[in-house]
């Protein structure tokens, strides 16, 4: 009997030691209003959760004994309480007191452990679910423009935002700072084609947080990034069901419906949870073109809480079409939107009439897919395994497979014809093309007015299928002082890049009709198959990294190293001119098309990164920190060229060194940061595609060195009850220190990088009424490295208003909201002509991309 009792006691003890403890509860403010998006964490561990819209949370932990739980949220003092975990369910009712600051918020992305911003020796910006849910997300630029250190240009529409970070040279998009979803990059390899990461993903109500980590250790983990990582975290289900439905109407016939539903799967004691979100959207675009803008996205995850961790399976399916806007001829001098032949303001020269373009090729009739715009269809499947072998040894492994059918069809910014003006009279048009005569008519035969101006343009049709397999595995060992992480990252990516250029002639009007020139064009088409390229590219990456986070009494020290090898295979099809018609018009009878011959090559490179960081806690309110990193960037594989013998050119990594010194202060109703930073980039393979004499493109490559020094400040001051004033200011000095192709550029500023960036916001929120006014300022900048064209500073104001009231007896609510983008309809140009690049000059008409005009959105959000 004693043996039996002893055995049962032992079994009970072991069971208690291995048992998980479920911790549930609610988080409210001192007025009894639920606090959504609050971070709950068992200190010194990875166990935790985030509250849903009703302030509820639920998670399980296999820790045992005495622990301390911490709850934090922007604008509230951090809550801490001692608890004892024994395997018995714990229910908590937590009340947060107002007066906390942003630096107490726990961040997830920066390192392998969860720490508050005040304890992390890096510059970090984070937005919670509440902030994101009230931000219009027509494009990533709408959100990222308010992030310190980021220049975000959204003039192209909903996708392909141009993102520049802390003085690094870039053609835009996401070259140095990948976009991530749940810790995995949307695209692991930049440069398989020129499509931006945000064409594969849209924000929806299923996003609970955004974090942007600048420099430092962001190069070490996962995909690695020298400039920083933009990471979105998805909502996962808890034991408390949550449902949100939002309907939105807006400018240009916009309609958008969104939803989020999450909760448990199974009975009351189920350890399986789900979350599902998505949207359907239709509108005429931020600018009306007559071309479709419509699509939907579904995202979801199922999470199984296991005895010692969790398994989460998530996925996405997207089928979406949007239109992309490139620069077009504006008024010379003022650079304002011009008036067309009909006297009406020109907002775009893109036209639905181009959707009818088709012509003969050696492979049969080719029909342009230009009306599809940027079309993305496909998705990904991701599995995330988290397992605690013990309290101090943890595994986090992710595996994702992605596959997309993708087109990036767009209108260019002119004819590309050598010697032709952007906008031409009929006489100028004939002279520039060596024609002595011709009659200009509309396609229905109506003669064109003698003083009507012309604009010849090109359409670029691009097909870019993509598939990718990515794995990220991390093992973390935790001790009293050290947190060691060893990890490996691998990716295998394959993409196609098929491109066809066609010229057409139109009037200089908003959404112009096509124009026929007798003896020179057919159905408005002036050159069939102006350009043709076809590439298939594959990429392999393997990386290993090791980091140590050391936590002492007042010091936090981080150290990490990473080694990575990248290789790529490129195959490029040759092209030639084919005689395919007998109209007697050379530009139309001959088409440049693929000839079926392929040049193939293999390139590879390897490099290492090292990062060091330290933070000293002067007191509970003030921390001083510094970080240093030596990183690398592998050049775009799509830009690899071959010599006459079919050998690829050299493929070497670019070297980036960054350093930062700063302070973080948070006390009472005020928090702020200030930092000095420096960045140098060596052996930068700067690639631009500029107009070729025949209307196609040529690649220009310049090996450059650059350097940048700057200061960056952020602040948030709750100056009165329910009121807060926040903002950031970045001032940087940058220059080109070496240019192999253009030594005269040395000493010039980097193209498209401003010297001053600022964001200023005023917030009011009393739980019922909320309002937010944000002003984003982008200082003067040059369009190119030659510094021949300077663009004026731009200021854009956005307004967000809402009123929330209860609609049921069980906590249901309805929020009625209104958002106005570019409140004062400010004018400004974000870039010049990328196809003219360093050759652009001031003319009677200036080719540039203006910021988008005012847009108004009205929405209703139901929570139940």
XYZ file of C-alpha atoms in Angstrom, residues 52-58 236-244 260-266 273-274 810 863-864:
28
model
C -9.009 40.963 -28.082
C -11.347 43.855 -28.853
C -13.343 43.176 -25.688
C -10.234 43.142 -23.493
C -10.291 39.346 -23.067
C -7.228 37.117 -23.108
C -6.442 33.452 -22.716
C -4.975 34.221 -33.166
C -8.012 32.823 -31.408
C -8.549 32.643 -27.668
C -11.179 30.974 -25.475
C -13.249 34.158 -25.791
C -14.994 34.431 -29.191
C -14.562 37.684 -31.109
C -16.342 38.932 -34.221
C -15.859 42.177 -36.139
C -12.719 39.010 -38.433
C -13.941 36.048 -36.460
C -11.979 34.107 -33.863
C -12.482 31.840 -30.893
C -12.234 28.234 -29.691
C -12.891 25.169 -31.802
C -14.617 22.464 -29.826
C -8.467 28.004 -31.522
C -9.135 29.684 -34.854
C -23.447 41.723 -23.918
C -18.066 44.282 -32.613
C -19.959 41.388 -31.093
